[in-house]
């Protein structure tokens, strides 16, 4: 089961004791499907709990011939007939004033056309609406709950209000009372953070090992070149001792090399001596290049 389905299942059974809250939740449902003024209502629902929730809201408002049917391509559709006496939703030009009504309105919007995902690419929360004014209304209600920074944009069949910040999404779940889904999201955030930390640490250690191995290979190449040409005995005693220690410990890092010498020296001392050995090896290479050039016959 996806996180979006978990959230909608939890919201579908959330208590709604006040008539004003049920009115605002119903308005969120109908508004997101562009059905707030239609005499015959036809609203789609992705999941069974959502369809049952809308069914109960429409019956509570006095709608007639309320039915729930399965759609051929999946999901459900709730149909009803609006009567003259049915109080379907508050007026379209006002916003909910109380916090409980704001939460109910957003609950209806999300149950109708909301989506939530926490993939490896990031976090995404959205509510689709048929018009820009309705998308702006969703954003205004989110602002009144302290969830600022949401965005409104076009999509192929209307408009969408969305946010991509995990902290905002967690605050939204907390504000509408989806505490079970909030715990699931926070658990996902903790696991992902730990996984990222472990990955960074492994990458850091792998890079360190690669640098150590590459440096050791360069040191050994320099020392073997000197041994084959001028001989290690011709190096100064301090450099010869370090060269022999490096050949004996090809996998050791600088700290381990420093501790193996007699007497031990610092890492910076080992690094300085290795640079001097590299300078000796570079002189040998330059001498070999000069000798090779002198042997080329003139034309």
PDB file of C-alpha atoms in Angstrom, residues 5-181:
ATOM      1  CA  UNK A   5      -3.405   5.321  -0.015  1.00  0.00           C
ATOM      2  CA  UNK A   6      -2.475   5.075   3.670  1.00  0.00           C
ATOM      3  CA  UNK A   7      -3.167   8.778   4.175  1.00  0.00           C
ATOM      4  CA  UNK A   8      -6.500   8.661   2.335  1.00  0.00           C
ATOM      5  CA  UNK A   9      -7.584   5.562   4.229  1.00  0.00           C
ATOM      6  CA  UNK A  10      -6.774   7.266   7.524  1.00  0.00           C
ATOM      7  CA  UNK A  11      -8.526  10.507   6.569  1.00  0.00           C
ATOM      8  CA  UNK A  12     -11.594   8.610   5.373  1.00  0.00           C
ATOM      9  CA  UNK A  13     -12.350   7.463   8.894  1.00  0.00           C
ATOM     10  CA  UNK A  14     -11.414  10.700  10.670  1.00  0.00           C
ATOM     11  CA  UNK A  15     -14.221  11.902  12.976  1.00  0.00           C
ATOM     12  CA  UNK A  16     -16.271  14.861  11.751  1.00  0.00           C
ATOM     13  CA  UNK A  17     -18.844  15.688  14.404  1.00  0.00           C
ATOM     14  CA  UNK A  18     -19.615  19.289  13.466  1.00  0.00           C
ATOM     15  CA  UNK A  19     -22.036  20.063  10.639  1.00  0.00           C
ATOM     16  CA  UNK A  20     -19.897  23.012   9.499  1.00  0.00           C
ATOM     17  CA  UNK A  21     -16.847  20.761   9.168  1.00  0.00           C
ATOM     18  CA  UNK A  22     -18.807  18.250   7.095  1.00  0.00           C
ATOM     19  CA  UNK A  23     -19.995  21.102   4.862  1.00  0.00           C
ATOM     20  CA  UNK A  24     -16.430  22.267   4.231  1.00  0.00           C
ATOM     21  CA  UNK A  25     -15.130  18.751   3.616  1.00  0.00           C
ATOM     22  CA  UNK A  26     -17.945  18.195   1.115  1.00  0.00           C
ATOM     23  CA  UNK A  27     -17.079  21.469  -0.589  1.00  0.00           C
ATOM     24  CA  UNK A  28     -13.449  20.353  -0.927  1.00  0.00           C
ATOM     25  CA  UNK A  29     -14.609  17.144  -2.601  1.00  0.00           C
ATOM     26  CA  UNK A  30     -16.962  18.832  -5.041  1.00  0.00           C
ATOM     27  CA  UNK A  31     -14.780  21.846  -5.768  1.00  0.00           C
ATOM     28  CA  UNK A  32     -11.761  19.816  -6.836  1.00  0.00           C
ATOM     29  CA  UNK A  33     -13.940  17.954  -9.343  1.00  0.00           C
ATOM     30  CA  UNK A  34     -15.739  21.106 -10.557  1.00  0.00           C
ATOM     31  CA  UNK A  35     -19.076  19.792  -9.245  1.00  0.00           C
ATOM     32  CA  UNK A  36     -19.954  22.486  -6.714  1.00  0.00           C
ATOM     33  CA  UNK A  37     -22.843  23.827  -8.856  1.00  0.00           C
ATOM     34  CA  UNK A  38     -23.865  20.739 -10.815  1.00  0.00           C
ATOM     35  CA  UNK A  39     -27.440  19.459 -10.298  1.00  0.00           C
ATOM     36  CA  UNK A  40     -26.246  15.918 -11.011  1.00  0.00           C
ATOM     37  CA  UNK A  41     -23.087  14.980  -9.183  1.00  0.00           C
ATOM     38  CA  UNK A  42     -20.529  12.540 -10.500  1.00  0.00           C
ATOM     39  CA  UNK A  43     -17.314  12.331  -8.476  1.00  0.00           C
ATOM     40  CA  UNK A  44     -14.498   9.817  -8.915  1.00  0.00           C
ATOM     41  CA  UNK A  45     -12.755   8.136  -5.978  1.00  0.00           C
ATOM     42  CA  UNK A  46      -9.537   6.142  -6.146  1.00  0.00           C
ATOM     43  CA  UNK A  47     -10.210   3.911  -3.149  1.00  0.00           C
ATOM     44  CA  UNK A  48     -13.177   2.284  -1.459  1.00  0.00           C
ATOM     45  CA  UNK A  49     -12.841   4.179   1.867  1.00  0.00           C
ATOM     46  CA  UNK A  50     -12.844   7.492  -0.023  1.00  0.00           C
ATOM     47  CA  UNK A  51     -15.996   6.533  -1.926  1.00  0.00           C
ATOM     48  CA  UNK A  52     -17.736   5.537   1.310  1.00  0.00           C
ATOM     49  CA  UNK A  53     -16.725   8.826   2.921  1.00  0.00           C
ATOM     50  CA  UNK A  54     -18.177  10.873   0.066  1.00  0.00           C
ATOM     51  CA  UNK A  55     -21.312   8.715   0.043  1.00  0.00           C
ATOM     52  CA  UNK A  56     -21.893   9.516   3.713  1.00  0.00           C
ATOM     53  CA  UNK A  57     -21.239  13.232   3.172  1.00  0.00           C
ATOM     54  CA  UNK A  58     -23.735  13.455   0.295  1.00  0.00           C
ATOM     55  CA  UNK A  59     -26.415  11.550   2.211  1.00  0.00           C
ATOM     56  CA  UNK A  60     -25.824  13.839   5.185  1.00  0.00           C
ATOM     57  CA  UNK A  61     -26.439  16.890   2.954  1.00  0.00           C
ATOM     58  CA  UNK A  62     -29.782  15.556   1.723  1.00  0.00           C
ATOM     59  CA  UNK A  63     -28.759  14.512  -1.794  1.00  0.00           C
ATOM     60  CA  UNK A  64     -30.945  11.930  -3.469  1.00  0.00           C
ATOM     61  CA  UNK A  65     -30.195   8.728  -5.370  1.00  0.00           C
ATOM     62  CA  UNK A  66     -26.671   8.533  -4.008  1.00  0.00           C
ATOM     63  CA  UNK A  67     -24.909   5.494  -5.445  1.00  0.00           C
ATOM     64  CA  UNK A  68     -21.393   4.080  -5.572  1.00  0.00           C
ATOM     65  CA  UNK A  69     -20.250   2.111  -8.605  1.00  0.00           C
ATOM     66  CA  UNK A  70     -16.984   0.605  -9.759  1.00  0.00           C
ATOM     67  CA  UNK A  71     -15.235   2.119 -12.754  1.00  0.00           C
ATOM     68  CA  UNK A  72     -14.075  -0.213 -15.538  1.00  0.00           C
ATOM     69  CA  UNK A  73     -10.509   1.111 -15.367  1.00  0.00           C
ATOM     70  CA  UNK A  74     -10.301   0.902 -11.574  1.00  0.00           C
ATOM     71  CA  UNK A  75     -11.540   2.941  -8.650  1.00  0.00           C
ATOM     72  CA  UNK A  76     -15.072   4.082  -7.945  1.00  0.00           C
ATOM     73  CA  UNK A  77     -17.552   6.753  -8.966  1.00  0.00           C
ATOM     74  CA  UNK A  78     -20.115   8.341  -6.657  1.00  0.00           C
ATOM     75  CA  UNK A  79     -23.258   9.748  -8.303  1.00  0.00           C
ATOM     76  CA  UNK A  80     -26.085  11.726  -6.739  1.00  0.00           C
ATOM     77  CA  UNK A  81     -28.823  14.227  -7.527  1.00  0.00           C
ATOM     78  CA  UNK A  82     -28.764  17.606  -5.842  1.00  0.00           C
ATOM     79  CA  UNK A  83     -32.126  18.656  -4.416  1.00  0.00           C
ATOM     80  CA  UNK A  84     -33.414  22.179  -3.802  1.00  0.00           C
ATOM     81  CA  UNK A  85     -33.168  21.721  -0.046  1.00  0.00           C
ATOM     82  CA  UNK A  86     -29.752  20.015  -0.029  1.00  0.00           C
ATOM     83  CA  UNK A  87     -27.114  22.111   1.716  1.00  0.00           C
ATOM     84  CA  UNK A  88     -24.130  20.872  -0.275  1.00  0.00           C
ATOM     85  CA  UNK A  89     -21.423  23.404   0.587  1.00  0.00           C
ATOM     86  CA  UNK A  90     -20.752  26.934   1.873  1.00  0.00           C
ATOM     87  CA  UNK A  91     -20.746  29.861  -0.532  1.00  0.00           C
ATOM     88  CA  UNK A  92     -17.911  29.863  -3.038  1.00  0.00           C
ATOM     89  CA  UNK A  93     -16.645  33.357  -2.169  1.00  0.00           C
ATOM     90  CA  UNK A  94     -15.724  32.689   1.472  1.00  0.00           C
ATOM     91  CA  UNK A  95     -12.976  30.741   3.203  1.00  0.00           C
ATOM     92  CA  UNK A  96     -13.295  28.607   6.318  1.00  0.00           C
ATOM     93  CA  UNK A  97     -12.805  30.695   9.454  1.00  0.00           C
ATOM     94  CA  UNK A  98     -12.140  28.108  12.128  1.00  0.00           C
ATOM     95  CA  UNK A  99      -9.169  25.771  12.231  1.00  0.00           C
ATOM     96  CA  UNK A 100     -11.318  22.646  12.275  1.00  0.00           C
ATOM     97  CA  UNK A 101     -13.167  23.775   9.127  1.00  0.00           C
ATOM     98  CA  UNK A 102      -9.884  24.551   7.374  1.00  0.00           C
ATOM     99  CA  UNK A 103      -8.645  21.078   8.168  1.00  0.00           C
ATOM    100  CA  UNK A 104     -11.911  19.587   6.905  1.00  0.00           C
ATOM    101  CA  UNK A 105     -11.746  21.557   3.664  1.00  0.00           C
ATOM    102  CA  UNK A 106      -8.194  20.395   2.977  1.00  0.00           C
ATOM    103  CA  UNK A 107      -9.170  16.844   3.900  1.00  0.00           C
ATOM    104  CA  UNK A 108     -11.933  16.895   1.296  1.00  0.00           C
ATOM    105  CA  UNK A 109      -9.610  18.376  -1.343  1.00  0.00           C
ATOM    106  CA  UNK A 110      -6.938  15.751  -0.735  1.00  0.00           C
ATOM    107  CA  UNK A 111      -9.398  12.856  -0.638  1.00  0.00           C
ATOM    108  CA  UNK A 112     -10.835  14.041  -3.937  1.00  0.00           C
ATOM    109  CA  UNK A 113      -7.725  14.704  -6.001  1.00  0.00           C
ATOM    110  CA  UNK A 114      -4.703  14.608  -3.751  1.00  0.00           C
ATOM    111  CA  UNK A 115      -1.418  12.782  -4.238  1.00  0.00           C
ATOM    112  CA  UNK A 116       1.553  12.149  -1.960  1.00  0.00           C
ATOM    113  CA  UNK A 117       4.811  10.343  -2.679  1.00  0.00           C
ATOM    114  CA  UNK A 118       8.182   9.876  -0.985  1.00  0.00           C
ATOM    115  CA  UNK A 119      10.413   8.334  -3.624  1.00  0.00           C
ATOM    116  CA  UNK A 120      14.159   8.364  -4.020  1.00  0.00           C
ATOM    117  CA  UNK A 121      13.783  11.456  -6.191  1.00  0.00           C
ATOM    118  CA  UNK A 122      12.273  13.481  -3.337  1.00  0.00           C
ATOM    119  CA  UNK A 123       8.956  14.335  -1.687  1.00  0.00           C
ATOM    120  CA  UNK A 124       5.822  15.553  -3.422  1.00  0.00           C
ATOM    121  CA  UNK A 125       2.370  16.603  -2.202  1.00  0.00           C
ATOM    122  CA  UNK A 126      -0.293  17.978  -4.523  1.00  0.00           C
ATOM    123  CA  UNK A 127      -3.995  18.688  -4.998  1.00  0.00           C
ATOM    124  CA  UNK A 128      -5.394  19.115  -8.505  1.00  0.00           C
ATOM    125  CA  UNK A 129      -8.205  21.578  -9.266  1.00  0.00           C
ATOM    126  CA  UNK A 130      -9.981  22.530 -12.506  1.00  0.00           C
ATOM    127  CA  UNK A 131      -9.334  26.299 -12.162  1.00  0.00           C
ATOM    128  CA  UNK A 132      -6.576  28.635 -11.012  1.00  0.00           C
ATOM    129  CA  UNK A 133      -8.877  30.387  -8.517  1.00  0.00           C
ATOM    130  CA  UNK A 134      -9.638  27.084  -6.793  1.00  0.00           C
ATOM    131  CA  UNK A 135      -5.929  26.207  -6.658  1.00  0.00           C
ATOM    132  CA  UNK A 136      -5.277  29.613  -5.121  1.00  0.00           C
ATOM    133  CA  UNK A 137      -8.006  28.982  -2.550  1.00  0.00           C
ATOM    134  CA  UNK A 138      -6.321  25.735  -1.498  1.00  0.00           C
ATOM    135  CA  UNK A 139      -3.042  27.601  -1.094  1.00  0.00           C
ATOM    136  CA  UNK A 140      -4.685  30.351   0.982  1.00  0.00           C
ATOM    137  CA  UNK A 141      -6.191  27.795   3.354  1.00  0.00           C
ATOM    138  CA  UNK A 142      -2.788  26.112   3.683  1.00  0.00           C
ATOM    139  CA  UNK A 143      -1.291  29.520   4.493  1.00  0.00           C
ATOM    140  CA  UNK A 144      -3.825  30.055   7.287  1.00  0.00           C
ATOM    141  CA  UNK A 145      -2.620  26.802   8.882  1.00  0.00           C
ATOM    142  CA  UNK A 146       0.983  28.036   8.790  1.00  0.00           C
ATOM    143  CA  UNK A 147       1.958  25.945   5.742  1.00  0.00           C
ATOM    144  CA  UNK A 148       3.452  28.762   3.699  1.00  0.00           C
ATOM    145  CA  UNK A 149       5.533  28.414   0.568  1.00  0.00           C
ATOM    146  CA  UNK A 150       3.213  26.117  -1.398  1.00  0.00           C
ATOM    147  CA  UNK A 151       3.106  26.700  -5.147  1.00  0.00           C
ATOM    148  CA  UNK A 152       0.441  26.811  -7.828  1.00  0.00           C
ATOM    149  CA  UNK A 153       1.091  25.738 -11.409  1.00  0.00           C
ATOM    150  CA  UNK A 154      -0.549  24.530 -14.587  1.00  0.00           C
ATOM    151  CA  UNK A 155      -0.908  20.907 -15.519  1.00  0.00           C
ATOM    152  CA  UNK A 156      -2.359  19.289 -18.612  1.00  0.00           C
ATOM    153  CA  UNK A 157      -6.001  19.372 -17.431  1.00  0.00           C
ATOM    154  CA  UNK A 158      -6.167  22.276 -15.037  1.00  0.00           C
ATOM    155  CA  UNK A 159      -4.171  23.581 -12.085  1.00  0.00           C
ATOM    156  CA  UNK A 160      -2.291  22.065  -9.204  1.00  0.00           C
ATOM    157  CA  UNK A 161      -1.262  23.249  -5.733  1.00  0.00           C
ATOM    158  CA  UNK A 162       1.882  21.471  -4.573  1.00  0.00           C
ATOM    159  CA  UNK A 163       4.773  21.369  -2.126  1.00  0.00           C
ATOM    160  CA  UNK A 164       8.029  19.421  -2.158  1.00  0.00           C
ATOM    161  CA  UNK A 165       9.478  20.081   1.277  1.00  0.00           C
ATOM    162  CA  UNK A 166       9.383  17.075   3.606  1.00  0.00           C
ATOM    163  CA  UNK A 167       8.982  19.301   6.685  1.00  0.00           C
ATOM    164  CA  UNK A 168       5.944  21.017   5.142  1.00  0.00           C
ATOM    165  CA  UNK A 169       4.379  17.690   4.244  1.00  0.00           C
ATOM    166  CA  UNK A 170       4.923  16.411   7.789  1.00  0.00           C
ATOM    167  CA  UNK A 171       3.349  19.610   9.169  1.00  0.00           C
ATOM    168  CA  UNK A 172       0.353  19.109   6.876  1.00  0.00           C
ATOM    169  CA  UNK A 173      -0.170  15.548   8.080  1.00  0.00           C
ATOM    170  CA  UNK A 174       0.086  16.773  11.665  1.00  0.00           C
ATOM    171  CA  UNK A 175      -2.352  19.645  11.086  1.00  0.00           C
ATOM    172  CA  UNK A 176      -5.101  17.456   9.613  1.00  0.00           C
ATOM    173  CA  UNK A 177      -4.722  14.766  12.258  1.00  0.00           C
ATOM    174  CA  UNK A 178      -3.201  11.975  10.118  1.00  0.00           C
ATOM    175  CA  UNK A 179      -0.944  10.862  12.956  1.00  0.00           C
ATOM    176  CA  UNK A 180      -0.466   7.285  11.762  1.00  0.00           C
ATOM    177  CA  UNK A 181       0.704   8.454   8.334  1.00  0.00           C
TER     178      UNK A 181
END
